[in-house]
GROMACS .gro file of C-alpha atoms in nm:
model
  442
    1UNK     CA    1   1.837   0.996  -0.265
    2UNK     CA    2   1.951   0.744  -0.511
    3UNK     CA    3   1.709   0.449  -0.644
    4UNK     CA    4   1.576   0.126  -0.763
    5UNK     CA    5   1.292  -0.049  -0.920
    6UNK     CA    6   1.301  -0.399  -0.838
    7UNK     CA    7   1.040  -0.494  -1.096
    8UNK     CA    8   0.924  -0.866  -1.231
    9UNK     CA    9   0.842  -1.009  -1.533
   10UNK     CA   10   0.504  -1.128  -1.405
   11UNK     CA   11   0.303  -1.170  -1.114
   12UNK     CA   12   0.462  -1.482  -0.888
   13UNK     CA   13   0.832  -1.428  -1.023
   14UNK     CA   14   0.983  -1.340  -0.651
   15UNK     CA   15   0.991  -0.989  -0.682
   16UNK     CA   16   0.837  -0.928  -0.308
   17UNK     CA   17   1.156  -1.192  -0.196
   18UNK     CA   18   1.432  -1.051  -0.452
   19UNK     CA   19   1.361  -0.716  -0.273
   20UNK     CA   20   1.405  -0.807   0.101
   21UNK     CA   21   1.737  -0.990  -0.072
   22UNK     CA   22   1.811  -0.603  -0.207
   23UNK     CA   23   1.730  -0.432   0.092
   24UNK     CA   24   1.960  -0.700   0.290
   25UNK     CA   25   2.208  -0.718   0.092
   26UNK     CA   26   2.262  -0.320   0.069
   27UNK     CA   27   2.225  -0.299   0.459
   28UNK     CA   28   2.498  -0.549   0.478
   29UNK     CA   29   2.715  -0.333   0.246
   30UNK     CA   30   2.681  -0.005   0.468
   31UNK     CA   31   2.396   0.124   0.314
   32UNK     CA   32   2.112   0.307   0.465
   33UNK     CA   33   1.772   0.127   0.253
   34UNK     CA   34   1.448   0.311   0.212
   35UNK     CA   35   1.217   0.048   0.123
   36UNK     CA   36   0.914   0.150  -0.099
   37UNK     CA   37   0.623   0.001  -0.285
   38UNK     CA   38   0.465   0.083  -0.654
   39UNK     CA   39   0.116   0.092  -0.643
   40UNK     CA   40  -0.159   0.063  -0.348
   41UNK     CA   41  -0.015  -0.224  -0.163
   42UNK     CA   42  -0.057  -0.297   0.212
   43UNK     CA   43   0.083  -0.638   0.260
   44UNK     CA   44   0.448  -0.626   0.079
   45UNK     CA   45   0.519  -0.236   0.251
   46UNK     CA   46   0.453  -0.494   0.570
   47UNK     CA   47   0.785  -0.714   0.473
   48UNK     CA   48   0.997  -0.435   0.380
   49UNK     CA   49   0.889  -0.284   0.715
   50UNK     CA   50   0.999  -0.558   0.902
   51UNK     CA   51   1.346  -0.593   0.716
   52UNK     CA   52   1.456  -0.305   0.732
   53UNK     CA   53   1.318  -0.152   1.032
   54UNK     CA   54   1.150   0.145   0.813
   55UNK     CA   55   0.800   0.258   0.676
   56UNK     CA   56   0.774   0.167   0.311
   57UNK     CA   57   0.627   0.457   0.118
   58UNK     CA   58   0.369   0.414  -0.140
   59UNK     CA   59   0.450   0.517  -0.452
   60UNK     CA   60   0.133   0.526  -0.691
   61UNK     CA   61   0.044   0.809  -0.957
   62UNK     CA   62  -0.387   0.725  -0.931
   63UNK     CA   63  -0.356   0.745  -0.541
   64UNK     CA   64  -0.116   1.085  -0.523
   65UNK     CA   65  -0.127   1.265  -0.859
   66UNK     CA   66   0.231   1.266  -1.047
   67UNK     CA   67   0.355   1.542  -0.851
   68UNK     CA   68   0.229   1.395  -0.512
   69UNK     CA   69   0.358   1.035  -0.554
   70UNK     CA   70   0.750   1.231  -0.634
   71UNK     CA   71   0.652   1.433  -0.263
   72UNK     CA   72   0.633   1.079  -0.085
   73UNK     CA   73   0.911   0.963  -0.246
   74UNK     CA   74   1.132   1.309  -0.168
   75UNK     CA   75   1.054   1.237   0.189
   76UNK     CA   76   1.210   0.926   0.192
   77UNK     CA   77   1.525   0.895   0.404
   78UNK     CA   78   1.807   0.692   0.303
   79UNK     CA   79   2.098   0.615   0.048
   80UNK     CA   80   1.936   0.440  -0.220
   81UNK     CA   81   1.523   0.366  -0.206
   82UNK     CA   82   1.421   0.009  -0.341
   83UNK     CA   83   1.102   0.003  -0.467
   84UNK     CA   84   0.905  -0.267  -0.546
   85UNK     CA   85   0.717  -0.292  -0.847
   86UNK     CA   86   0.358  -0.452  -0.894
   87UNK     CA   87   0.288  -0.714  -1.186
   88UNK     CA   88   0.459  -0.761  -1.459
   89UNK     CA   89   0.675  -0.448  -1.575
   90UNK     CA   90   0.433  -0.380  -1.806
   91UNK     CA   91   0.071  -0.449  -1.642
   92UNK     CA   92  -0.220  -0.262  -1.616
   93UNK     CA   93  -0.333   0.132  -1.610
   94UNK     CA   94  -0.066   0.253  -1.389
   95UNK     CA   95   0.194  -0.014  -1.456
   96UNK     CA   96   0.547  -0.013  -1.283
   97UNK     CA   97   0.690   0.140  -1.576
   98UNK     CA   98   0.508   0.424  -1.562
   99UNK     CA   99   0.619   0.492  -1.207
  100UNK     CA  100   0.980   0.410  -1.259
  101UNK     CA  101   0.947   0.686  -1.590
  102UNK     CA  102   0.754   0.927  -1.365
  103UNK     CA  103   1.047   0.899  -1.044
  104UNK     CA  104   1.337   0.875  -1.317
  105UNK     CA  105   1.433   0.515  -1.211
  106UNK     CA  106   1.626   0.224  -1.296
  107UNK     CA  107   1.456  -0.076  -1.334
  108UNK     CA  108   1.626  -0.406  -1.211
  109UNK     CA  109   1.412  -0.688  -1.337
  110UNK     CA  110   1.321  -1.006  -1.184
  111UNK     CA  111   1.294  -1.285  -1.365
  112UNK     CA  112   1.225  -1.666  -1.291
  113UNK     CA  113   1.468  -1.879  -1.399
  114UNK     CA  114   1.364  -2.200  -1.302
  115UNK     CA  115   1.368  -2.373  -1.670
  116UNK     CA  116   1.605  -2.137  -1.841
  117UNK     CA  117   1.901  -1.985  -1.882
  118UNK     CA  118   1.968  -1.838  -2.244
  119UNK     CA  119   1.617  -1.729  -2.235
  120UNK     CA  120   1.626  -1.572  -1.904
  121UNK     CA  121   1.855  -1.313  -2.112
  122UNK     CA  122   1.683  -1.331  -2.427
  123UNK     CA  123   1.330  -1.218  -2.196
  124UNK     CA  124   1.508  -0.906  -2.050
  125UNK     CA  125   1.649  -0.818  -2.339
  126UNK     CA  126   1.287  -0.796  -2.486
  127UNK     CA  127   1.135  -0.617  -2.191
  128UNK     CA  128   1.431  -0.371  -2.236
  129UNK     CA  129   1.335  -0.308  -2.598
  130UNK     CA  130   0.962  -0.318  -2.520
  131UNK     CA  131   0.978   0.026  -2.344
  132UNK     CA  132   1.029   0.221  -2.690
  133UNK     CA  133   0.734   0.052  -2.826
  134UNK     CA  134   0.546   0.110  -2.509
  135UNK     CA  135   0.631   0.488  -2.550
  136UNK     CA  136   0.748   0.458  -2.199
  137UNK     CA  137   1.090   0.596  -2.102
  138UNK     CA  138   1.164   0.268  -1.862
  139UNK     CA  139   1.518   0.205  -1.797
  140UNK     CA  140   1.573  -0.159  -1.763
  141UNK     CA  141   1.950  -0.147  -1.640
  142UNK     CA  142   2.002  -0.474  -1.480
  143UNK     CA  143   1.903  -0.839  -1.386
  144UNK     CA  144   1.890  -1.063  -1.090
  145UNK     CA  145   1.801  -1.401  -1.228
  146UNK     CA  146   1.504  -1.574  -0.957
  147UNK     CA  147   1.535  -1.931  -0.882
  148UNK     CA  148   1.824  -1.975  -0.997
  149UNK     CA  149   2.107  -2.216  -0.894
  150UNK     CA  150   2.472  -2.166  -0.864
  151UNK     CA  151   2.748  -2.295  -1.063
  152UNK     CA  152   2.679  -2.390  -1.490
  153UNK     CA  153   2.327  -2.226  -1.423
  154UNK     CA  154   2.430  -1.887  -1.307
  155UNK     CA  155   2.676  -1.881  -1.546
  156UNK     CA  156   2.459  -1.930  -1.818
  157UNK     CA  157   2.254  -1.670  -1.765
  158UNK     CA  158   2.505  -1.450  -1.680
  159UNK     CA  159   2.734  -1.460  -1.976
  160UNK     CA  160   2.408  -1.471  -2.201
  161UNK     CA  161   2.335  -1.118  -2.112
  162UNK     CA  162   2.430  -0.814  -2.307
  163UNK     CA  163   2.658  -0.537  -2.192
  164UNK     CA  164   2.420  -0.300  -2.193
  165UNK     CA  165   2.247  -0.558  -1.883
  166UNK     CA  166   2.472  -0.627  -1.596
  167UNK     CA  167   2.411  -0.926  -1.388
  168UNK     CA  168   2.302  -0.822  -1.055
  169UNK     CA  169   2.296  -1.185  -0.894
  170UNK     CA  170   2.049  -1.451  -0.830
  171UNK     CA  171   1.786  -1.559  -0.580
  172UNK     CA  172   1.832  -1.944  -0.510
  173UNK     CA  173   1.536  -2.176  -0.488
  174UNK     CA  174   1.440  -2.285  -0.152
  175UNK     CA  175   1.092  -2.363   0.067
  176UNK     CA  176   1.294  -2.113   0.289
  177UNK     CA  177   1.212  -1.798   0.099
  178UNK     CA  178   0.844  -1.896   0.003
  179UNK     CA  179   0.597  -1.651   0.198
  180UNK     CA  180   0.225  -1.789   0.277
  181UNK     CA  181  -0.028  -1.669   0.076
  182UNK     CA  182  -0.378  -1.545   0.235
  183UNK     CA  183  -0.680  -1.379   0.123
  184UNK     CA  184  -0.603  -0.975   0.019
  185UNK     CA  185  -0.267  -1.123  -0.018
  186UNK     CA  186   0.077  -1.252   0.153
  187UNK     CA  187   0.083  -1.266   0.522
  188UNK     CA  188   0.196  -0.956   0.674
  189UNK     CA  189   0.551  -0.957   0.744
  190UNK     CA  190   0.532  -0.955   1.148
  191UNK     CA  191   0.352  -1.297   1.077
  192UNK     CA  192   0.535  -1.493   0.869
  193UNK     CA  193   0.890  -1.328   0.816
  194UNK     CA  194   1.141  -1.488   0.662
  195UNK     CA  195   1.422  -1.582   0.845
  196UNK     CA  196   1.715  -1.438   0.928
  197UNK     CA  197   1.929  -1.687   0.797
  198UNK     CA  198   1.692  -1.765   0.481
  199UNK     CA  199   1.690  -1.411   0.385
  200UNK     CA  200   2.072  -1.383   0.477
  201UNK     CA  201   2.137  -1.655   0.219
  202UNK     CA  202   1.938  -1.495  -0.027
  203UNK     CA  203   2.162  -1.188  -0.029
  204UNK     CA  204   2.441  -1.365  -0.050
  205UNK     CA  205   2.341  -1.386  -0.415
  206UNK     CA  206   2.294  -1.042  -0.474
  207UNK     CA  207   2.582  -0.806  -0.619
  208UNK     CA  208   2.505  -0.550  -0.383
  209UNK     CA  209   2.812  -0.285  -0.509
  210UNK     CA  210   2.712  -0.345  -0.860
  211UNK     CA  211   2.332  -0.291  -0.840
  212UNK     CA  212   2.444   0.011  -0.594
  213UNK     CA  213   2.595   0.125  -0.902
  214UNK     CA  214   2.223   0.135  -1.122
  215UNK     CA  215   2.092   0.295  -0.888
  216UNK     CA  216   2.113   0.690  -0.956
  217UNK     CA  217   1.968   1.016  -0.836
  218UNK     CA  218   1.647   1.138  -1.043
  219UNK     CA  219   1.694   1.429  -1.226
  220UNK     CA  220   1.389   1.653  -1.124
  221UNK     CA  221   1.468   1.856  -0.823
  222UNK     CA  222   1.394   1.625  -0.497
  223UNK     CA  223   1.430   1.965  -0.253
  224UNK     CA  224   1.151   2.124  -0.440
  225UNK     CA  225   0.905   1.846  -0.354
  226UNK     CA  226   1.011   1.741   0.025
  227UNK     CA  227   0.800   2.014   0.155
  228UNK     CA  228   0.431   2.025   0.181
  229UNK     CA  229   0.193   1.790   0.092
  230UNK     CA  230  -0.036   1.953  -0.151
  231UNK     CA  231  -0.022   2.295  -0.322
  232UNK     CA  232  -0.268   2.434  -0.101
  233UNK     CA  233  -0.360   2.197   0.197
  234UNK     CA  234  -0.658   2.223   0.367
  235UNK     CA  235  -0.575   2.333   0.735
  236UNK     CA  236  -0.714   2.260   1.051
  237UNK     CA  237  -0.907   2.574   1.211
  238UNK     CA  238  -0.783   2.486   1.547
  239UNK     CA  239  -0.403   2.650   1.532
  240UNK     CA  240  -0.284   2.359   1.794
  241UNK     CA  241  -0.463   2.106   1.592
  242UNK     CA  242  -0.710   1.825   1.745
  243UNK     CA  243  -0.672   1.532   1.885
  244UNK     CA  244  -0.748   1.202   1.627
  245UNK     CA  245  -0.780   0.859   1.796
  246UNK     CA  246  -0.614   0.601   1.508
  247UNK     CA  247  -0.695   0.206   1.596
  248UNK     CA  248  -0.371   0.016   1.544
  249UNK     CA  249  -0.375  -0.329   1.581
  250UNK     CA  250  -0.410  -0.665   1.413
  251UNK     CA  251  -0.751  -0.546   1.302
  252UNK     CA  252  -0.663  -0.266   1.184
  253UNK     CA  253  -0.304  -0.218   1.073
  254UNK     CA  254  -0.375  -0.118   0.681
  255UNK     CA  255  -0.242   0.242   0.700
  256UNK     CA  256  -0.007   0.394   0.461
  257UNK     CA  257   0.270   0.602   0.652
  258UNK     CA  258   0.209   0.909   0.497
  259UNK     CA  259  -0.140   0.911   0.639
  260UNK     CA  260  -0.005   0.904   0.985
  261UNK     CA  261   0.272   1.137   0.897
  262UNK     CA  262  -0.011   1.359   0.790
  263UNK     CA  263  -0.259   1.346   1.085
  264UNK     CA  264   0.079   1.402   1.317
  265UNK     CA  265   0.120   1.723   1.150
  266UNK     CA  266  -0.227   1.859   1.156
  267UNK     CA  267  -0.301   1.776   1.537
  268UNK     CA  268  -0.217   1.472   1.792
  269UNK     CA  269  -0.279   1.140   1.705
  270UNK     CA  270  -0.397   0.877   2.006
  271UNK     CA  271  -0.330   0.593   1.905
  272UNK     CA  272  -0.561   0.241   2.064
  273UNK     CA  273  -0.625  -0.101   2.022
  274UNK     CA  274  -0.988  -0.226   1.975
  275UNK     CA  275  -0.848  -0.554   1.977
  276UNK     CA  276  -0.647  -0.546   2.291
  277UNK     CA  277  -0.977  -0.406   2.450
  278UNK     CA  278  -0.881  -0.028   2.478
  279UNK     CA  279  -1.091   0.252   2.578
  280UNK     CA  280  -1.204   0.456   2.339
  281UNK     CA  281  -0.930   0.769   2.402
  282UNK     CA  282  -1.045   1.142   2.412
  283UNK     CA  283  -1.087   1.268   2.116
  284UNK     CA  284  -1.202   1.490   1.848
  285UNK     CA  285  -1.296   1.274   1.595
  286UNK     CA  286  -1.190   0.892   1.528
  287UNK     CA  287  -1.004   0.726   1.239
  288UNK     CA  288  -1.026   0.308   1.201
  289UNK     CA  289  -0.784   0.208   0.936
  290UNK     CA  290  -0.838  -0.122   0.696
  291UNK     CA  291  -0.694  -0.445   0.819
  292UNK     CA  292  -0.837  -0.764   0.901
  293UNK     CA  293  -1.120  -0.776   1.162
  294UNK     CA  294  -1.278  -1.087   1.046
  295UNK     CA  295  -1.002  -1.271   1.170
  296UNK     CA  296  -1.064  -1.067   1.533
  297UNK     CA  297  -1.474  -1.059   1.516
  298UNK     CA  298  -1.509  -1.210   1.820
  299UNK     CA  299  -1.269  -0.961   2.049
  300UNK     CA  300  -1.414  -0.677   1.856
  301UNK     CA  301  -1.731  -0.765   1.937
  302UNK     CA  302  -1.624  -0.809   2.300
  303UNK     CA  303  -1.434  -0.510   2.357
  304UNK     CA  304  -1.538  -0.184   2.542
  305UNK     CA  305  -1.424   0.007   2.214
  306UNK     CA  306  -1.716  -0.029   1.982
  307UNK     CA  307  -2.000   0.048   2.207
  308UNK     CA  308  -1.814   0.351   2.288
  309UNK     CA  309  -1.770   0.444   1.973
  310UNK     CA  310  -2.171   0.409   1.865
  311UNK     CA  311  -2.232   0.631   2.212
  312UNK     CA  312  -2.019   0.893   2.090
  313UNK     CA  313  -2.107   0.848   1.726
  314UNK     CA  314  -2.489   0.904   1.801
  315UNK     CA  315  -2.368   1.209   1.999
  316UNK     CA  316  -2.228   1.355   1.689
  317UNK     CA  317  -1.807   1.256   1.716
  318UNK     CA  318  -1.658   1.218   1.369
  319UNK     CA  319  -1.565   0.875   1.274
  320UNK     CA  320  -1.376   0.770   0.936
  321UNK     CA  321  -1.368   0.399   0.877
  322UNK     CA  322  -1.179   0.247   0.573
  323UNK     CA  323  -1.247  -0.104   0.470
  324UNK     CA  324  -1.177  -0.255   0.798
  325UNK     CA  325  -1.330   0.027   0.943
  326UNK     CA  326  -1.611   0.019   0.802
  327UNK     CA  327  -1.685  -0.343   0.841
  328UNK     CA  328  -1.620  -0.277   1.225
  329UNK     CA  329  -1.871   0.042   1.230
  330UNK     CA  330  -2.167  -0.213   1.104
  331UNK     CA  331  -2.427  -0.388   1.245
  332UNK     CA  332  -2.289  -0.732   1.184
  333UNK     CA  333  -2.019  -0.924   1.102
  334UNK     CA  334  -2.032  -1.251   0.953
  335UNK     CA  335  -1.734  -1.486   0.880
  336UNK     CA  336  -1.686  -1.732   0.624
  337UNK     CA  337  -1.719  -2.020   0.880
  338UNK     CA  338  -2.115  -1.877   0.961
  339UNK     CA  339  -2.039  -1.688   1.275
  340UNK     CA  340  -2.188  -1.372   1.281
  341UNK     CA  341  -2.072  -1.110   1.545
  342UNK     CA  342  -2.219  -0.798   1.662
  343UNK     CA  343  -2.006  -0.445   1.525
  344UNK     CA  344  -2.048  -0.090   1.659
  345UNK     CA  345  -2.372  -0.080   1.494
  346UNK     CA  346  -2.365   0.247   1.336
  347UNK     CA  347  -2.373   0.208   0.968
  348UNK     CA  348  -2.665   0.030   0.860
  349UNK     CA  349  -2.509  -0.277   0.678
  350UNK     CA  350  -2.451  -0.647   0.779
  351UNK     CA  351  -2.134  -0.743   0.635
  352UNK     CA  352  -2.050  -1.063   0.512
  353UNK     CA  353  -1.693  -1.282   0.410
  354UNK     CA  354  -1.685  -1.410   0.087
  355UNK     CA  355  -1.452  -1.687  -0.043
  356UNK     CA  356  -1.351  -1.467  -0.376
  357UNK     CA  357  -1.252  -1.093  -0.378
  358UNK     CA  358  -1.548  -0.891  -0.437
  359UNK     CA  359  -1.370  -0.569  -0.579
  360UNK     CA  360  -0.969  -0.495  -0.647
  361UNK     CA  361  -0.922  -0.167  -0.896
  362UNK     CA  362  -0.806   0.201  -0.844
  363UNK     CA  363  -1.132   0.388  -0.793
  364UNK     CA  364  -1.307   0.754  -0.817
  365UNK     CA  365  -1.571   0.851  -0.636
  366UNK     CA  366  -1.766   1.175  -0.649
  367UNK     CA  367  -1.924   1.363  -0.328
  368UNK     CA  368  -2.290   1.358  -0.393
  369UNK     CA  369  -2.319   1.586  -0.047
  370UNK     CA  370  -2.001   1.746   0.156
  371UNK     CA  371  -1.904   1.473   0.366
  372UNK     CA  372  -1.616   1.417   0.604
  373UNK     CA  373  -1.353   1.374   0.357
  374UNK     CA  374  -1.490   1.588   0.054
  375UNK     CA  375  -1.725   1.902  -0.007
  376UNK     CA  376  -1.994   1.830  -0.238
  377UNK     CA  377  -1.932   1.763  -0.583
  378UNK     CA  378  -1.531   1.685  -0.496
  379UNK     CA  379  -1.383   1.390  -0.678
  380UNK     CA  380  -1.144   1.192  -0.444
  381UNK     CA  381  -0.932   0.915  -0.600
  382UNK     CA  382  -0.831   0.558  -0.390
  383UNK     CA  383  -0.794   0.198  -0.436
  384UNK     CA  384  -1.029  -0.079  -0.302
  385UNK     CA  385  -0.951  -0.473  -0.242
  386UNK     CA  386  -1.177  -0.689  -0.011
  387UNK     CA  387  -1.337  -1.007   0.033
  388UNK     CA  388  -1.667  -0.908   0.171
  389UNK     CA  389  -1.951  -0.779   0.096
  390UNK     CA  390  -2.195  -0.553   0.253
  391UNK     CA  391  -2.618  -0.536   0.262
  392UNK     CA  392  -2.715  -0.211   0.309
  393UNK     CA  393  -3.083  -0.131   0.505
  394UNK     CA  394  -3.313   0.044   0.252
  395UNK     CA  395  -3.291   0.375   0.388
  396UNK     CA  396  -2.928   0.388   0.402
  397UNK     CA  397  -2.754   0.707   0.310
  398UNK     CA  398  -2.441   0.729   0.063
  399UNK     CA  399  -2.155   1.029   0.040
  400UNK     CA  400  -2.031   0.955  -0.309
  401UNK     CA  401  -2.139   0.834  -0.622
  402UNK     CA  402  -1.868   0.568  -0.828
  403UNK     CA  403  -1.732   0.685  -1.149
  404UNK     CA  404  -1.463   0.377  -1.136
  405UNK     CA  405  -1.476   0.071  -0.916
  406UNK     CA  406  -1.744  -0.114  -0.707
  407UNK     CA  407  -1.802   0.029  -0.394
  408UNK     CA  408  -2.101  -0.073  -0.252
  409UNK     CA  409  -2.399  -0.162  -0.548
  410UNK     CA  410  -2.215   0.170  -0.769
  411UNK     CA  411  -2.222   0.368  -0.453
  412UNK     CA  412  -2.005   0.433  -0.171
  413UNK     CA  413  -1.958   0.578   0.174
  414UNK     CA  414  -2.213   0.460   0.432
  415UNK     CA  415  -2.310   0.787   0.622
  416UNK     CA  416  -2.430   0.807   0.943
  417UNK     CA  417  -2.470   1.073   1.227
  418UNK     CA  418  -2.150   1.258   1.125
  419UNK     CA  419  -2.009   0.891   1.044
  420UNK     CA  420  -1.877   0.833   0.712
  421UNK     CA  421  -1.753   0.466   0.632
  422UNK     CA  422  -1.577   0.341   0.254
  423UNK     CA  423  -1.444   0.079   0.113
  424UNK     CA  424  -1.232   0.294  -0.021
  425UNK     CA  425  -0.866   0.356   0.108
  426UNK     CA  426  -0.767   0.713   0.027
  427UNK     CA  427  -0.432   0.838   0.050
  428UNK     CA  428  -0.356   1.193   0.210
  429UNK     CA  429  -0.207   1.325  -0.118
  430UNK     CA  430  -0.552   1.356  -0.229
  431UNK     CA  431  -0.686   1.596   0.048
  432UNK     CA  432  -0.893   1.364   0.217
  433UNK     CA  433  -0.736   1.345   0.584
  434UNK     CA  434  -0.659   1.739   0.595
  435UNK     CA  435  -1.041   1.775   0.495
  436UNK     CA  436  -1.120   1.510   0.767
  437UNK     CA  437  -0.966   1.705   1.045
  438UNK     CA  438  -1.058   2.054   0.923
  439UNK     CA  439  -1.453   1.892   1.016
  440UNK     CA  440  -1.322   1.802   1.328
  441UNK     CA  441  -1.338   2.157   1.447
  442UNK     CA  442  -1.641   2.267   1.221
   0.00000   0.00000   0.00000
């Protein structure tokens, strides 16, 4: 499969709208689009999702090892993959150059072009360079010019470029193609899409043939990575596999694709809605993604599901809970407007909104004691973002010690019963989930 890194030249440039534009725009042209994002993202895979009708994959060295982020991307489906980047080209530990070197992509770059023209070329002509000073072997091989009018200003930036970087086409300015910001991020994209006819002007802008022609095939062997998931995955002891109940729903609806794919093909997944009021399905162990139940306290704290889970918690059913999850598997919740709402009350936290982010990094945690998703003395890499904060009781029990990140006062991984709850989102590169439902049969 052929691909693209739609990259930017800072945070806020329009790379998150210049890729829908892509992803239209090649659709349009007979293309078949697998839409993918560069680091540990939940809210721009959302957009892409609802585009193009496909799971984004997550494409992120920290999260999947170098070897296991080229797996998710060999498992992709399509013509030409469009990822988009994070940052600037350039930004932080695992930048997007770095994952464009590591996959062997082209990098289209995104830059504003609101008060320039000239300079628009003279800017990607320096990130171009910047790679061999970087050490990095990033490809910059094309430019789509962001607010940008037509006419004298396209042209501009257009014939200022060097051969060696083709104009790819322009994103117009317009209210239309602004998406609403939130806290953790944009709004998911089954929220606040863009329109159809917004989005359909944007491409309109793009040179879909030409930036078909960037893209290119990477040069290590895709085959040799589409199978498996790790060298030597940790199987489930039951040969038919058990049964995992996932909560999907507004609540909970921060899952990366290849965690589903993964629990699919170790056992049957159940999925319910905690939300929407939904039993609590049989099951052999429970898995309640990140997401946003602040925003749906009040029906969590309402619905049948959490009392059934602390019922079959306390009788000794495995139940992961990542961010989201773990704020739901607390004693309390309390938003930012005061309200505080009883959880599942099986950690033994209160949990509380904040107005500021209280952690965002890559993290690395270390078992202290073999939990659910690691034997003692394991390291398990993830990512953590969230706006609240949580006050654990005195006596509370921990799974992992932090050797990067914040977790919970430098620990992590409320543990109770055979509970285990994180701020932490893992992904199932890193051997969590196939050690999660091996336990389920222990």
């Amino acid at each position: 499969m052929r691909g693209v890194v739609v990259a930017g030249t800072a945070s806020g440039v329009g790379k998150t709208v210049t890729t829908l534009a892509v992803c239209r725009a090649l659709e349009r042209e007979g293309y078949a689009v697998q839409p993918a994002k560069a680091g540990p993202d939940f809210i721009d895979p959302s957009h892409h999702a609802a585009v193009t009708g496909k799971p984004s994959r997550t494409l992120d060295p920290w999260l999947e090892g170098d070897d296991g982020m080229r797996r998710t991307y060999a498992r992709g489906e399509g013509d030409i993959c469009v990822v988009e980047g994070m940052m600037g080209l350039y930004d932080g530990d695992t930048s997007t150059a770095r994952v464009a070197a590591l996959l062997d992509l082209p990098v289209v770059l995104v830059a504003d072009a609101r008060a320039g023209m000239q300079s628009v070329a003279a800017t990607a002509y320096g990130f171009r360079t910047y790679a061999d000073r970087m050490g990095i072997d990033a490809d910059v091989a094309g430019v789509i010019a962001s607010r940008a009018h037509g006419g004298r200003h396209a042209e501009g930036i257009r014939d200022a470029l060097p051969e060696e970087l083709p104009y790819l086409g322009r994103i117009p300015p317009s209210d239309d193609l602004e998406i609403p910001e939130r806290h953790l991020g944009l709004h998911l994209g089954d929220e606040a899409p863009l329109s159809d006819e917004a989005l359909d002007a944007a491409a309109d802008g793009v040179r879909a043939d030409a930036l078909a022609e960037v893209a290119r095939e990477p040069e290590w062997d895709t085959e040799e990575f589409e199978a498996g998931i790790r060298a030597e995955p940790v199987q489930a002891t039951n040969s038919d596999g058990p049964t995992v109940a996932v909560a999907r729903d507004e609540a909970f609806c921060f899952v990366y694709p290849s965690t589903l794919e993964r629990l699919e093909s170790l056992g049957t997944v159940s999925y319910f809605s905690p939300v929407g009021g939904d039993d609590l399905p049989d099951c052999d162990g429970v898995y309640l993604p990140g997401g946003y139940p602040e925003r749906f306290a009040a029906d969590l704290a309402s619905s049948p599901t959490l009392p059934a889970l602390a019922d079959r918690a306390a009788d000794g059913l495995p139940v992961f809970g990542e961010c989201g999850g773990l704020m739901a598997l607390s004693e309390s919740l309390t938003t930012t407007d005061g309200d505080t709402h009883e959880m599942a009350g099986i950690l033994p936290a209160d949990v509380t909104m904040q107005e500021r982010y209280q952690a965002l990094d890559h993290v690395e945690l270390r078992a202290t004691d073999g939990t659910l998703t690691a034997d003692a003395g394991e390291t398990l890499r993830g990512h953590e973002f969230h706006y609240s904060s949580a006050d654990p009781a005195t006596d509370a029990r921990f799974a992992f010690d932090v050797k990067r990140g914040t977790g919970i006062d430098g620990r992590e991984g409320l543990t109770e019963y055979r509970t285990l709850g994180t701020y932490a989102h893992v992904h199932p590169e890193s051997g969590a989930f196939d050690r999660f439902v091996s336990r389920l049969t222990d």
